[in-house]
Amino acid sequence: SILSPIEEALEQAEQRGEIKHHDFGLVAGGLLGMIEALFSVPEHAFFEEMHLEETGVPLPVQGRQLMAHELIAVMLSGLRVHDSSYQP
């Protein structure tokens, strides 16, 4: 399944001591679902209205890929081991 490589990457990060969680299948499914949901976000949500002074043309500032990277970073930061008292 498409979840297997995500789950394996999370397990490898746990083995390196970077993250910790008791159910990486759940985390992988949530991560995949979150990224898939980006396709339902309206296109205008990915652009900031910045204009070139010379032309007045809107410049794309963000896109789905950037938003996906940001969401992944936020999710993984929440998984980082912050102290040794974690117990599943």
Short mmCIF file of C-alpha atoms in Angstrom, two decimals:
data_model
loop_
_atom_site.label_atom_id
_atom_site.label_comp_id
_atom_site.label_asym_id
_atom_site.label_seq_id
_atom_site.Cartn_x
_atom_site.Cartn_y
_atom_site.Cartn_z
CA SER A 1 0.00 0.00 0.00
CA ILE A 2 1.00 3.64 -0.36
CA LEU A 3 1.16 3.95 3.43
CA SER A 4 4.01 1.43 3.79
CA PRO A 5 6.87 3.71 2.66
CA ILE A 6 5.60 6.54 4.88
CA GLU A 7 5.31 4.21 7.85
CA GLU A 8 8.79 2.81 7.18
CA ALA A 9 10.30 6.30 7.03
CA LEU A 10 8.66 7.16 10.35
CA GLU A 11 9.96 3.92 11.92
CA GLN A 12 13.48 4.70 10.66
CA ALA A 13 13.25 8.17 12.22
CA GLU A 14 12.21 6.54 15.50
CA GLN A 15 15.20 4.18 15.31
CA ARG A 16 17.46 7.24 14.94
CA GLY A 17 15.83 8.72 18.05
CA GLU A 18 14.28 11.64 16.17
CA ILE A 19 10.59 10.91 16.80
CA LYS A 20 8.46 8.66 18.94
CA HIS A 21 4.90 7.40 18.66
CA HIS A 22 3.12 4.16 19.43
CA ASP A 23 1.22 3.79 16.09
CA PHE A 24 3.05 4.87 12.94
CA GLY A 25 0.29 3.36 10.77
CA LEU A 26 -2.08 5.93 12.24
CA VAL A 27 0.43 8.73 11.73
CA ALA A 28 1.14 7.64 8.12
CA GLY A 29 -2.60 7.52 7.34
CA GLY A 30 -3.18 10.92 8.87
CA LEU A 31 -0.25 12.42 7.00
CA LEU A 32 -1.40 10.98 3.67
CA GLY A 33 -5.00 12.10 4.27
CA MET A 34 -3.85 15.60 5.14
CA ILE A 35 -1.80 15.88 1.94
CA GLU A 36 -4.63 14.44 -0.20
CA ALA A 37 -7.02 16.98 1.33
CA LEU A 38 -4.93 19.81 -0.16
CA PHE A 39 -6.59 19.06 -3.50
CA SER A 40 -9.90 20.27 -2.09
CA VAL A 41 -8.45 23.65 -1.07
CA PRO A 42 -9.44 26.38 -3.56
CA GLU A 43 -6.64 27.55 -5.84
CA HIS A 44 -6.88 31.17 -4.60
CA ALA A 45 -5.81 30.01 -1.13
CA PHE A 46 -2.34 29.31 -2.49
CA PHE A 47 -1.64 32.78 -3.76
CA GLU A 48 -0.92 36.02 -1.99
CA GLU A 49 -1.90 39.23 -3.68
CA MET A 50 1.50 40.74 -4.30
CA HIS A 51 1.86 42.89 -7.37
CA LEU A 52 4.87 44.00 -9.32
CA GLU A 53 4.88 47.78 -9.21
CA GLU A 54 5.74 47.94 -12.91
CA THR A 55 3.09 45.54 -14.24
CA GLY A 56 0.47 45.00 -11.53
CA VAL A 57 0.60 41.25 -12.24
CA PRO A 58 -0.13 39.00 -9.21
CA LEU A 59 2.86 36.90 -8.21
CA PRO A 60 2.25 33.34 -6.97
CA VAL A 61 3.83 33.14 -3.52
CA GLN A 62 2.65 29.73 -2.34
CA GLY A 63 1.41 26.55 -3.91
CA ARG A 64 0.11 23.17 -2.88
CA GLN A 65 3.61 21.73 -2.73
CA LEU A 66 4.83 24.46 -0.36
CA MET A 67 1.72 24.05 1.79
CA ALA A 68 2.26 20.28 1.89
CA HIS A 69 5.88 20.79 3.02
CA GLU A 70 4.75 23.20 5.74
CA LEU A 71 2.06 20.81 7.02
CA ILE A 72 4.53 17.92 7.09
CA ALA A 73 7.02 20.05 9.04
CA VAL A 74 4.34 21.04 11.54
CA MET A 75 3.23 17.45 12.00
CA LEU A 76 6.78 16.13 12.42
CA SER A 77 7.72 18.87 14.87
CA GLY A 78 4.85 17.67 17.02
CA LEU A 79 6.30 14.15 16.93
CA ARG A 80 9.79 15.14 18.02
CA VAL A 81 10.97 13.68 21.29
CA HIS A 82 10.94 16.54 23.78
CA ASP A 83 11.78 14.63 26.94
CA SER A 84 12.49 11.10 28.09
CA SER A 85 9.25 10.72 30.08
CA TYR A 86 7.13 9.82 27.00
CA GLN A 87 5.05 6.68 27.43
CA PRO A 88 2.55 5.44 24.81
#
